[in-house]
N, CA and C of each residue as an Amber inpcrd file, in Angstrom:
protein
   648
   0.8410000  -1.1460000   0.0380000   0.0250000  -0.0570000  -0.0300000
   0.8630000   1.3410000   0.0170000   0.6240000   2.2900000  -0.8210000
   0.9860000   3.4210000  -1.0380000   0.7740000   4.6900000   0.0740000
   1.2840000   5.2530000   0.9030000   0.8570000   6.1840000   2.1380000
   0.8200000   7.3330000   1.2790000  -0.1990000   8.2710000   1.0270000
  -0.2590000   9.7070000   0.6960000  -0.1790000  10.5610000   1.4450000
   0.9330000  11.6310000   1.6030000   1.0510000  12.7090000   2.5320000
   0.5630000  13.7650000   2.1260000  -0.4100000  14.3090000   2.8660000
  -1.4170000  15.3260000   2.3260000  -0.5070000  16.5150000   2.6280000
  -0.7990000  17.5700000   2.1460000  -0.2070000  19.0030000   1.7550000
  -0.6230000  20.0430000   2.9240000  -0.0410000  20.8230000   3.7070000
  -0.5830000  21.3580000   4.9820000  -1.7850000  21.8930000   4.6010000
  -2.2140000  22.2910000   3.3510000  -3.3030000  23.0520000   3.4430000
  -4.3500000  22.1590000   3.1930000  -4.0880000  20.5010000   3.2460000
  -5.1740000  19.8240000   2.8980000  -5.3730000  19.1090000   4.2970000
  -4.6040000  19.5030000   4.9900000  -4.7440000  18.6180000   6.5350000
  -6.1370000  19.1820000   7.1600000  -6.9450000  18.3640000   7.9080000
  -7.5280000  18.6300000   8.2950000  -7.4270000  19.1310000   9.6880000
  -8.1380000  19.8740000  10.8930000  -8.0960000  19.9900000  12.1510000
  -7.6990000  18.5470000  13.1070000  -8.0290000  17.8470000  12.7820000
  -7.9510000  16.5450000  13.7260000  -6.4840000  16.1660000  13.1000000
  -5.9030000  16.6380000  12.0590000  -4.3300000  16.1460000  11.7510000
  -3.2420000  16.9310000  12.3220000  -3.7780000  18.3970000  13.2210000
  -2.8570000  19.2800000  13.7670000  -3.0330000  19.1220000  14.9780000
  -1.9790000  18.8170000  15.8520000  -1.4340000  18.5290000  17.1860000
  -2.4820000  19.6290000  18.3330000  -2.8500000  19.0700000  18.9880000
  -4.0420000  19.4770000  19.9560000  -3.3800000  21.2470000  20.6960000
  -2.2170000  20.8030000  20.8490000  -1.5170000  22.1420000  21.7800000
  -1.0290000  22.9650000  20.3930000  -0.9540000  22.5960000  19.7170000
  -0.5590000  23.9790000  18.4310000  -1.7600000  24.3070000  17.8370000
  -3.0040000  23.5940000  18.0390000  -4.4110000  24.3190000  17.4830000
  -4.8070000  25.3280000  18.4670000  -4.4910000  24.9450000  20.1380000
  -4.8270000  25.7830000  21.2110000  -3.9790000  27.1270000  21.0620000
  -2.8090000  27.0280000  20.6760000  -1.8600000  28.5350000  20.6450000
  -2.3690000  28.9840000  19.3180000  -2.7320000  28.6110000  18.4230000
  -3.0970000  29.0800000  17.1930000  -4.1690000  30.0640000  17.3490000
  -5.2600000  29.2330000  18.3040000  -6.5110000  29.9690000  18.3590000
  -6.1810000  31.1010000  19.4020000  -5.3450000  30.6970000  20.5790000
  -5.0790000  31.7630000  21.5870000  -4.5130000  32.9980000  20.7510000
  -3.8440000  32.7580000  19.8520000  -2.9170000  33.8780000  19.1270000
  -4.3300000  34.9470000  18.3400000  -5.1550000  34.3180000  17.8640000
  -6.4760000  35.0120000  16.9150000  -7.4290000  35.5490000  18.0140000
  -7.4570000  34.8540000  19.4940000  -8.4110000  35.4390000  20.3780000
  -7.5750000  36.6410000  20.9990000  -6.4900000  36.6900000  21.5680000
  -5.9720000  37.6900000  22.3360000  -5.5230000  38.8840000  21.2400000
  -5.5360000  38.9960000  20.1480000  -5.4660000  39.6120000  19.0530000
  -6.6530000  40.2620000  18.8770000  -7.5940000  39.7770000  18.8380000
  -9.1430000  40.1000000  18.6560000  -9.5520000  40.9480000  19.7340000
  -9.1320000  40.3450000  20.8370000 -10.4960000  40.4700000  22.0660000
  -9.1480000  41.1670000  23.4300000  -7.9420000  40.9910000  23.2550000
  -6.7520000  41.2100000  24.2540000  -6.9200000  40.6430000  25.0450000
  -5.9180000  40.6420000  26.2360000  -6.1020000  39.5910000  27.8780000
  -7.4350000  39.5750000  28.3030000  -7.7240000  40.8750000  28.7750000
  -9.2720000  40.6370000  29.6240000 -10.1920000  40.4890000  28.7750000
 -10.6690000  40.6680000  27.4170000 -11.5720000  40.0130000  26.8500000
 -11.5600000  38.3720000  26.1720000 -10.3230000  37.6540000  26.3560000
 -10.4250000  36.6990000  26.0060000 -10.4550000  35.7260000  27.1800000
 -11.4010000  34.4920000  26.7090000 -11.2980000  33.5130000  27.9900000
 -11.2810000  31.9640000  27.2840000 -10.7900000  31.0940000  28.4290000
 -10.5380000  30.0390000  27.7730000 -11.8320000  29.5920000  27.0850000
 -13.0200000  29.5420000  27.2240000 -14.0020000  28.7390000  26.6430000
 -14.1200000  29.0680000  24.8990000 -13.4100000  30.5810000  24.7450000
 -13.6630000  30.8540000  23.3970000 -12.2800000  30.2420000  22.7080000
 -11.1330000  30.5770000  23.4850000 -10.2710000  29.6830000  22.5560000
 -10.3920000  28.0260000  22.6390000 -11.0590000  27.4530000  23.7340000
 -11.2770000  25.8690000  23.2440000 -12.0620000  25.7360000  22.4880000
 -13.2850000  26.8360000  22.1240000 -14.5320000  26.6720000  20.7080000
 -13.7690000  26.7570000  19.3400000 -12.7460000  27.8020000  19.3860000
 -11.6810000  28.2030000  18.3060000 -10.8170000  26.7450000  17.8120000
 -10.7610000  26.4000000  18.9380000  -9.6650000  25.3370000  18.8040000
 -10.0370000  23.9700000  18.4630000 -11.3260000  23.7930000  18.6800000
 -12.1290000  22.4490000  18.4890000 -11.6800000  21.6160000  19.4310000
 -11.6220000  21.6700000  20.8130000 -11.5650000  20.8530000  21.9380000
 -12.2400000  21.3440000  23.0270000 -11.8450000  20.7100000  24.3760000
 -12.5460000  21.1800000  25.5580000 -11.7590000  22.2380000  26.5480000
 -12.1690000  22.7920000  27.0380000 -11.7030000  23.9860000  27.9170000
 -10.6500000  23.1000000  28.8870000 -11.1060000  21.9230000  29.4580000
 -10.5180000  21.1420000  30.2850000  -8.8950000  20.5140000  29.8610000
  -8.8610000  20.6250000  28.1030000  -7.5700000  20.4650000  27.8260000
  -6.7520000  21.4250000  27.3390000  -7.6640000  22.8190000  27.1220000
  -6.7130000  24.0540000  27.1480000  -6.2030000  23.9470000  28.5240000
  -6.8900000  24.1550000  29.6140000  -5.9110000  23.7970000  31.3760000
  -5.2140000  23.2190000  31.4660000  -5.0980000  21.8290000  30.6160000
  -4.4960000  20.6230000  30.6850000  -2.7700000  21.1110000  30.1930000
  -2.8570000  21.6000000  28.9500000  -1.7440000  22.2260000  28.2030000
  -1.0540000  23.6180000  29.0660000  -1.8520000  24.2660000  29.2850000
  -1.4710000  25.5080000  29.6520000  -1.7990000  25.7540000  31.1550000
  -2.5430000  25.6310000  31.9170000  -2.8370000  25.3630000  33.2360000
  -3.7740000  27.0320000  33.3750000  -3.9950000  27.5560000  32.8150000
  -4.8430000  28.7670000  32.7560000  -4.5820000  30.1210000  31.7880000
  -5.3120000  31.3110000  31.6990000  -5.2800000  32.1170000  30.5890000
  -3.8420000  32.7030000  30.5320000  -3.3850000  33.3210000  31.9410000
  -2.2470000  33.7880000  31.8740000  -0.8710000  32.9680000  31.5850000
  -1.1350000  31.6840000  31.7270000   0.2870000  30.8880000  31.1690000
   0.0280000  30.8680000  29.5410000  -1.1540000  30.5720000  29.3010000
  -1.5140000  30.7490000  27.7450000  -0.9600000  31.8690000  26.9250000
  -1.3810000  33.2560000  27.7630000  -0.6410000  34.2980000  27.3610000
   0.7940000  34.3590000  27.3420000   1.2240000  33.7970000  28.0590000
   2.9220000  34.0700000  28.0680000   3.4260000  32.8490000  27.1880000
   2.7290000  31.4480000  26.7790000   3.1670000  30.8410000  25.6090000
   2.7300000  31.3510000  24.2940000   1.8210000  32.0100000  24.1020000
   1.6810000  32.5700000  22.9970000   2.7590000  33.7770000  22.8530000
   3.0520000  34.3960000  23.5920000   4.0070000  35.8850000  23.6750000
   5.3240000  34.8250000  23.3510000   5.7100000  33.6230000  24.1640000
   7.1800000  32.9140000  23.8160000   6.9070000  32.3700000  22.3830000
   6.0580000  32.0910000  21.9320000   6.1840000  32.0130000  20.3370000
   6.6210000  32.5720000  19.6270000   6.3080000  34.1500000  19.7720000
   6.6560000  35.1900000  18.9450000   8.1470000  35.2990000  19.0990000
   8.4250000  35.2700000  20.7930000   9.7330000  35.5910000  21.3010000
  10.9570000  34.8820000  20.6450000  10.4690000  33.4210000  20.4030000
  11.2950000  32.6230000  19.9060000  11.7430000  32.5050000  18.3770000
  11.1820000  33.7710000  17.8580000  11.6310000  34.2340000  16.4820000
  12.8070000  35.3980000  16.4370000  12.8100000  36.0260000  17.3510000
  13.6250000  37.0400000  17.6980000  14.9690000  37.2530000  18.4340000
  15.3900000  35.8420000  18.6380000  16.1870000  36.2490000  19.7090000
  17.7460000  34.9110000  18.9110000  17.3750000  34.9970000  17.6770000
  18.8930000  34.4720000  16.8880000  19.8500000  35.3480000  16.0980000
  19.0840000  36.7970000  16.2230000  19.7740000  37.4970000  14.8260000
  20.8570000  37.8820000  15.6460000  21.7490000  37.8880000  14.7230000
  23.1300000  37.9640000  14.8260000  23.5580000  39.7900000  15.2370000
  22.7410000  40.3390000  14.8450000  22.7260000  41.9580000  15.4770000
  22.4990000  42.0370000  16.8420000  21.8300000  41.3300000  17.4370000
  21.3900000  41.0970000  18.9950000  22.6040000  40.2640000  19.7000000
  23.5930000  39.8660000  19.1640000  24.3420000  39.2710000  19.5980000
  25.4420000  40.2420000  20.0410000  25.6090000  39.6780000  22.0120000
  26.3570000  40.6000000  22.2490000  28.3290000  40.4430000  22.1790000
  28.3650000  39.6290000  21.3780000  29.9780000  39.3890000  20.7270000
  30.2880000  40.0980000  19.7640000  30.9430000  40.7500000  19.6240000
  31.3840000  41.6920000  18.3590000  30.7120000  43.0290000  18.4580000
  30.9780000  43.6410000  17.0620000  30.5980000  45.0140000  16.8520000
  29.4720000  44.6520000  15.7360000  28.4040000  45.4310000  15.8670000
  27.2590000  45.2620000  14.6760000  28.0400000  45.9460000  13.4720000
  27.4880000  45.1950000  12.6740000  28.3000000  46.1660000  11.2590000
  26.8330000  46.5640000  10.3900000  26.7270000  46.9450000   9.1560000
  25.7830000  47.1650000   8.3590000  24.9440000  46.3020000   7.7490000
  25.4210000  45.2880000   7.5420000  24.7810000  44.0680000   7.0750000
  24.0280000  43.4850000   8.0000000  24.4560000  43.5170000   9.2840000
  23.7520000  42.8370000  10.5610000  22.4790000  43.5970000  10.7800000
  22.9760000  45.2090000  10.9920000  21.4060000  45.9850000  10.9480000
  20.5980000  45.6470000   9.7540000  20.9140000  45.6290000   8.5620000
  20.0730000  45.8900000   7.5550000  19.3820000  44.3130000   7.5430000
  20.0430000  43.1240000   8.1880000  19.1090000  42.1200000   8.2370000
  18.2910000  42.0690000   9.3830000  18.5960000  42.8100000  10.2940000
  17.6060000  42.5800000  11.6810000  16.2660000  43.4810000  11.1440000
  16.7020000  44.5160000  10.3740000  15.5050000  45.2140000  10.0170000
  14.3910000  44.7160000   9.0300000  15.3700000  43.9390000   7.8490000
  14.2760000  42.4710000   7.0790000  13.9300000  41.8660000   7.9850000
  14.3500000  41.5810000   8.6850000  13.6090000  39.8580000   9.6350000
  12.5160000  40.6100000  10.2720000  12.6030000  42.0610000  10.5580000
  11.8420000  42.4890000  11.4910000  10.4800000  42.8020000  10.6730000
  10.8550000  43.3490000   9.8010000   9.8970000  43.7140000   8.4230000
   8.9010000  42.4670000   8.0400000   9.7260000  41.4350000   8.0880000
   9.3930000  40.0840000   7.6170000   7.9070000  39.4490000   8.8090000
   8.8200000  39.5170000   9.8700000   8.0620000  39.2600000  10.7960000
   6.6970000  39.9610000  10.8880000   6.5790000  41.1590000  10.6260000
   5.3460000  41.8880000  10.8180000   4.4180000  41.6350000   9.5210000
   5.2120000  41.4160000   8.4580000   4.4940000  40.6780000   7.3590000
   3.7890000  39.6750000   7.5260000   4.1290000  38.5760000   8.1660000
   4.2070000  37.0060000   8.2180000   3.1650000  37.0280000   9.4000000
   2.9610000  38.0360000  10.4340000   2.4270000  37.7020000  11.4020000
   1.6250000  38.8730000  12.0350000   0.5050000  39.1110000  11.2450000
  -0.3430000  40.3590000  11.3120000  -0.8750000  40.4360000  12.5880000
  -1.2360000  39.5550000  13.4650000  -1.7680000  39.0160000  14.5160000
  -0.8960000  39.6400000  15.7760000   0.3070000  39.4580000  15.6600000
   0.9680000  40.1720000  16.6540000   0.8760000  41.7900000  16.9630000
   1.0000000  42.3330000  15.5570000   0.8020000  43.4530000  15.9560000
  -0.6070000  44.1150000  16.5870000  -1.7270000  43.6950000  16.2150000
  -3.0660000  43.4290000  16.8400000  -3.0120000  43.3190000  18.2340000
  -1.8570000  42.0440000  18.6180000  -1.8660000  41.9730000  20.3620000
  -1.3610000  42.7540000  20.9410000  -0.2180000  43.1860000  20.1680000
   0.5670000  44.2880000  21.0020000  -0.3390000  45.5320000  20.9420000
  -1.2300000  45.9510000  19.9700000  -1.7920000  47.2570000  20.2840000
  -2.6150000  47.1820000  21.5730000  -3.2860000  45.8780000  21.5730000
  -4.5720000  46.0530000  22.6980000  -3.8840000  45.7090000  23.9120000
  -2.7940000  45.1040000  23.7770000  -2.0460000  45.1150000  25.3040000
  -1.3560000  46.5010000  25.8310000  -1.3860000  47.3790000  25.1710000
  -0.7420000  48.4420000  25.2170000  -1.7750000  49.6240000  25.8590000
  -2.8670000  49.1740000  25.2300000  -4.2390000  49.7930000  25.3000000
  -5.1010000  49.1220000  26.4960000  -4.9320000  48.2090000  27.0340000
  -5.5130000  47.7800000  27.8030000  -4.8780000  47.8910000  29.2540000
  -5.4200000  48.4170000  30.1840000  -4.7080000  48.7200000  31.7070000
  -4.5980000  47.2080000  32.1720000  -3.1790000  47.6260000  32.8910000
  -2.9220000  46.3800000  33.6570000  -2.1200000  44.9740000  33.1080000
  -2.3620000  45.4000000  31.5390000  -1.4980000  44.4010000  30.8010000
  -0.0720000  44.2330000  30.7020000   0.4740000  43.7190000  31.0930000
   2.1390000  43.4850000  30.8550000   3.0730000  42.6600000  30.1670000
   3.7500000  43.0500000  29.4910000   4.2130000  41.9930000  28.4970000
   4.8110000  41.4070000  29.6260000   5.2990000  39.6280000  29.1780000
   6.5610000  39.1230000  30.0090000   7.6820000  39.5600000  30.3060000
   8.5940000  39.2900000  31.0180000   9.8380000  40.0050000  31.3540000
  10.9430000  39.7750000  30.1550000  10.4140000  38.3000000  29.5990000
  11.4190000  38.0350000  28.3660000  11.3920000  38.7070000  27.2950000
  10.1100000  39.1500000  27.0680000   9.5010000  39.9690000  25.8840000
  10.3060000  41.4830000  26.0630000  10.2680000  41.9490000  27.2870000
  10.6550000  43.4900000  27.4630000  12.1550000  43.0680000  27.6480000
  13.0530000  42.2320000  27.7810000  14.4460000  41.6750000  27.8320000
  14.9600000  41.9360000  26.1880000  13.9360000  41.5070000  25.5900000
  14.2240000  41.3620000  23.7460000  14.4830000  42.6870000  23.3260000
  13.5510000  43.3600000  23.9430000  13.2900000  45.0900000  23.6020000
  14.5080000  45.5400000  24.0250000  15.0110000  45.4000000  25.0040000
  16.3640000  46.2040000  25.8540000  17.4530000  45.4330000  24.9360000
  17.5920000  44.3500000  24.4360000  18.8090000  43.5730000  23.9010000
  18.7900000  44.5830000  22.7640000  17.6200000  44.7710000  21.9480000
  17.7480000  45.3680000  20.5590000  18.3000000  46.6940000  20.7440000
  17.6110000  47.3830000  21.8270000  18.3640000  49.1650000  22.2250000
  19.7690000  49.1210000  22.3530000  19.8690000  48.0080000  23.0430000
  21.7610000  47.6710000  23.2630000  22.3760000  47.4100000  22.0700000
  21.5510000  46.7680000  21.1620000  22.4760000  46.7160000  20.0430000
  22.5670000  47.5760000  19.1580000  21.4570000  48.7890000  19.0510000
  21.3530000  49.9970000  18.1940000  22.4140000  51.2370000  19.4570000
  23.0760000  50.9810000  20.4960000  23.9400000  51.5650000  20.9420000
  25.1910000  51.2740000  20.2480000  25.3270000  49.9550000  20.4460000
  26.7580000  49.3820000  19.7500000  26.9190000  49.5350000  18.4260000
  25.4760000  49.5970000  17.9740000  25.6090000  49.8640000  16.4290000
  26.3550000  51.7540000  16.0910000  25.6370000  52.5720000  17.1950000
  26.0110000  53.8460000  17.1520000  27.6120000  53.9440000  17.3450000
  27.9300000  53.4080000  18.6370000  29.6410000  53.3090000  18.9050000
  30.2940000  52.7230000  17.6310000  29.7800000  52.1720000  16.8330000
  30.8680000  51.3500000  15.9560000  30.2330000  52.4800000  14.3760000
  29.3490000  53.6880000  14.5070000  29.4300000  54.6000000  13.7130000
  28.5090000  54.4520000  12.7600000  27.3390000  53.6200000  12.6790000
  26.1370000  53.1830000  11.9510000  25.0910000  54.0180000  12.2640000
  25.0210000  54.6800000  13.4750000  23.7800000  55.4000000  13.8600000
  24.2910000  57.0830000  14.1630000  23.5240000  57.8110000  13.4340000
  23.7730000  59.2850000  13.6180000  24.0320000  59.7370000  15.1980000
  24.8590000  60.4760000  15.6240000  25.2040000  60.7040000  17.1360000
  23.8290000  61.5080000  17.5790000  23.2470000  62.4360000  16.6950000
  22.0460000  63.1180000  17.1650000  20.9330000  62.6250000  17.6470000
  20.9720000  61.1850000  17.3210000  19.7840000  60.3830000  17.7470000
  20.1350000  59.4880000  18.5510000  19.6020000  59.2190000  19.7230000
  19.5610000  58.3710000  20.9130000  19.6280000  57.1190000  20.1880000
  20.3230000  56.1140000  20.9410000  20.1380000  54.7420000  20.0070000
  18.7540000  54.2930000  20.4260000  18.3970000  54.0040000  21.4480000
  17.3940000  53.3190000  21.7460000  15.8840000  53.9350000  21.0580000
  15.8000000  55.1870000  20.9450000  14.7730000  56.1950000  20.2110000
  15.0170000  56.0020000  18.6850000  16.3070000  55.3910000  17.9240000
  16.5560000  55.0950000  16.8220000  15.6750000  53.6560000  16.7270000
  16.2400000  52.6360000  17.6040000  15.3100000  51.4290000  17.4860000
  13.5290000  51.6770000  17.6570000  13.2600000  52.4130000  18.2450000
  12.1020000  52.5130000  18.3300000  11.3940000  53.2520000  16.8950000
  11.8630000  54.3220000  16.7740000  11.5390000  54.7930000  15.2780000
  11.8160000  53.4740000  14.4330000  12.4380000  52.8780000  14.2940000
  12.1710000  51.7520000  12.9510000  11.3930000  50.8830000  13.3260000
  11.1220000  50.3500000  14.3900000   9.7380000  49.6430000  14.6730000
   8.9000000  50.0500000  14.7880000   8.6370000  51.4160000  14.7280000
   6.8500000  52.5980000  14.5980000   6.8600000  52.3710000  13.0250000
   7.9110000  52.5980000  12.3450000   7.7110000  52.8330000  10.7450000
   7.4440000  51.5660000  10.2520000   7.8230000  50.2830000  10.8730000
   7.4740000  49.0750000  10.2550000   6.3720000  48.7860000  10.8730000
   6.1720000  48.9630000  12.1040000   4.7430000  48.4170000  12.5870000
   3.5780000  49.2490000  11.7360000   3.9000000  50.5850000  11.9870000
   2.6360000  51.5110000  11.3100000   2.2940000  51.0480000  10.0890000
   3.1800000  50.9960000   8.9970000   2.8870000  50.1970000   7.8910000
   1.8540000  49.2630000   7.6670000   1.8900000  48.1420000   8.5830000
   1.2050000  46.8410000   8.8050000  -0.1210000  47.3220000   9.1870000
  -0.4750000  48.5900000  10.2890000  -1.4280000  48.7680000  10.7840000
  -1.9370000  50.0450000  10.0300000  -1.4900000  50.7960000   9.4110000
  -2.1280000  51.9950000   8.7000000  -1.8330000  52.0000000   7.1350000
  -1.2000000  51.2800000   6.9140000  -1.0310000  51.2780000   5.3500000
  -1.9610000  51.2580000   4.5650000  -3.0070000  50.1890000   4.5450000
  -4.0710000  49.8370000   4.0960000  -4.8960000  51.2990000   3.7680000
  -5.0620000  52.0570000   5.1950000  -5.8160000  53.2980000   5.3520000
  -5.4800000  54.4670000   4.1300000  -4.2290000  54.4690000   4.2140000
  -3.4060000  55.4640000   3.7260000  -3.4590000  55.2910000   2.1140000
  -3.3210000  54.0820000   1.7880000  -3.4000000  53.2690000   0.1480000
  -4.9150000  54.0640000  -0.3150000  -5.8980000  53.7870000   0.4880000
  -7.4560000  54.1140000   0.0810000  -7.2730000  55.6780000  -0.2750000
  -6.7590000  56.5110000   0.9210000  -7.0060000  57.9260000   0.9870000
  -6.1780000  58.3760000  -0.3430000  -5.2680000  57.7950000  -0.7910000
  -4.1590000  57.9650000  -1.8550000  -5.1190000  57.8970000  -3.4230000
  -5.2370000  56.5260000  -3.3750000  -5.9210000  56.0360000  -4.7880000
  -6.1410000  54.3430000  -4.4000000  -7.2300000  54.1230000  -4.1680000
  -8.1170000  52.7980000  -3.7470000  -7.5930000  51.8510000  -4.8980000
  -7.1830000  52.3620000  -5.8320000  -6.6890000  51.3790000  -7.1390000
  -5.3520000  51.0620000  -7.4160000  -4.4500000  52.0340000  -6.7820000
  -2.9800000  51.9720000  -7.0280000  -2.3910000  50.7830000  -6.0140000
  -2.4470000  49.8010000  -7.0420000  -1.9270000  48.7000000  -5.9630000
  -0.4790000  48.8030000  -5.3110000   0.2570000  49.9960000  -6.1390000
   1.7740000  50.3410000  -5.5320000   1.9940000  50.7180000  -4.3290000
   0.5730000  51.7230000  -3.9000000   0.6770000  51.7030000  -2.2990000
   0.5870000  50.9250000  -1.6240000   0.5220000  49.6390000  -1.7730000
   0.1620000  48.3920000  -0.9420000   1.9060000  47.5670000  -1.4970000
   2.8280000  47.9650000  -1.7100000   3.6180000  46.9130000  -2.1640000
   4.7340000  47.2470000  -1.0730000   4.6580000  45.7160000  -0.3890000
   5.8620000  45.6430000   0.7070000   7.2470000  45.9320000   0.1650000
   7.6740000  45.8160000  -0.5400000   8.7680000  45.4590000  -1.0910000
   9.4350000  46.8880000  -1.3920000   8.6170000  47.6680000  -2.2120000
   8.6930000  49.0670000  -2.4310000   8.7410000  49.8920000  -1.0210000
   8.0860000  49.5910000  -0.0430000   8.0760000  50.4680000   1.1760000
   9.1530000  49.9350000   2.1000000   9.5740000  49.0690000   2.1940000
  10.6320000  48.6730000   2.6510000  11.8550000  49.2970000   2.0490000
  12.0900000  49.4600000   0.6500000  13.1610000  49.9940000   0.0410000
  13.0590000  51.4970000   0.1770000  11.9430000  52.0110000   0.5410000
  11.7570000  53.4380000   0.9640000  12.1290000  53.7350000   2.2220000
  11.9850000  52.5900000   3.3400000  12.2200000  52.6720000   4.6300000
  13.7670000  52.8420000   4.8160000  14.3010000  51.8740000   4.2620000
  15.9430000  52.1120000   4.1470000  16.6510000  53.2970000   3.7840000
  15.9110000  53.8420000   2.5650000  16.7010000  54.9810000   1.9770000
  16.4050000  56.2830000   2.9690000  15.0260000  55.9010000   3.8650000
  14.9330000  57.1770000   4.8780000  16.0210000  56.8440000   5.9160000
  16.0910000  55.8310000   6.2940000  17.1430000  55.4920000   7.4450000
  18.7070000  56.0090000   6.9830000  18.6500000  55.5620000   5.7520000
  20.2050000  55.6690000   5.3530000  20.3340000  56.8740000   5.1420000
  19.3910000  58.0060000   4.9840000  19.6340000  59.6030000   4.8870000
  19.3700000  59.8550000   6.2550000  18.7070000  59.4600000   7.2970000
  18.3640000  60.3440000   8.2870000  19.3060000  59.4330000   9.6330000
  19.3460000  58.3420000   9.6010000  19.5820000  57.7550000  10.7490000
  21.1090000  56.9550000  10.3080000  21.6790000  56.5090000   9.5020000
  23.0310000  55.8950000   9.1660000  24.0080000  56.8110000   8.6180000
  23.4980000  57.4940000   7.5150000  24.4740000  58.3650000   6.5370000
  25.0630000  59.3530000   7.5350000  26.3050000  59.4940000   7.3760000
  26.8120000  60.4210000   8.2790000  26.6670000  61.9980000   7.9450000
  26.4880000  62.1810000   6.7160000  25.8610000  63.4940000   6.2580000
  25.1220000  63.2770000   5.2480000  24.1450000  64.0610000   5.1030000
  22.9080000  64.4450000   4.0660000  23.5000000  64.5280000   2.8220000
  23.1460000  63.8900000   1.8490000  23.4130000  64.0950000   0.5750000
  22.7560000  65.4090000  -0.1690000  23.7160000  66.0610000  -0.9740000
  23.4000000  67.4530000  -1.2100000  21.9210000  67.1520000  -2.1340000
  21.4120000  68.3680000  -2.0700000  20.0830000  68.4990000  -3.1080000
  20.0360000  68.1920000  -4.4060000  19.4470000  67.8480000  -5.1130000
  19.6590000  67.1870000  -6.5240000  19.1680000  68.5890000  -7.0230000
  19.7930000  69.1260000  -8.3780000  19.1100000  70.3020000  -9.1660000
  18.1220000  70.0690000  -9.9730000  17.0680000  70.7660000 -10.1790000
  16.0860000  70.3050000 -11.0800000  16.3990000  70.8960000 -12.4450000
């Protein structure tokens, strides 16, 4: 008998491990309703399992919240730019920005989740997430010491600026595209935006002196 392996998009919910289904459901629920508005019952319904199984794997809503953030956290800890050993170079900085952009591009739920967490009183990111942000700020400081970041800009603010520019594209890009021209697909071109982002950073953060104005 020849066994046939179905492609991921052809797999049924039953083929996906329960823990993974619960995490995916929790990501969607936290993004849509925030920590306070999410219930284990809703997560269980979306995951197609019982509330008892959610508790079995995660113990409660707070632990489930931390597990969801841990899922995202695992994607941001392997960047060479964040390494404490050595001095960051331009290629590492560019790669870090590319990976950050790609993360937001492929995980729109994180942006929604983070926005709700900031807006919801009493919600605090786990220490590991805050430490990752501090590590990135430290890396920007080392990059400034290496001459990659202009002295006029505080390195941690440079980190925040780049984060806001990238997150803002995936938050408000569609709104601005509608305002400019709803039929203009170039306004929603992720690649073009990233190239423009790098041009802004090269001219405003990284480049040591501004380029002379072009004559018309």
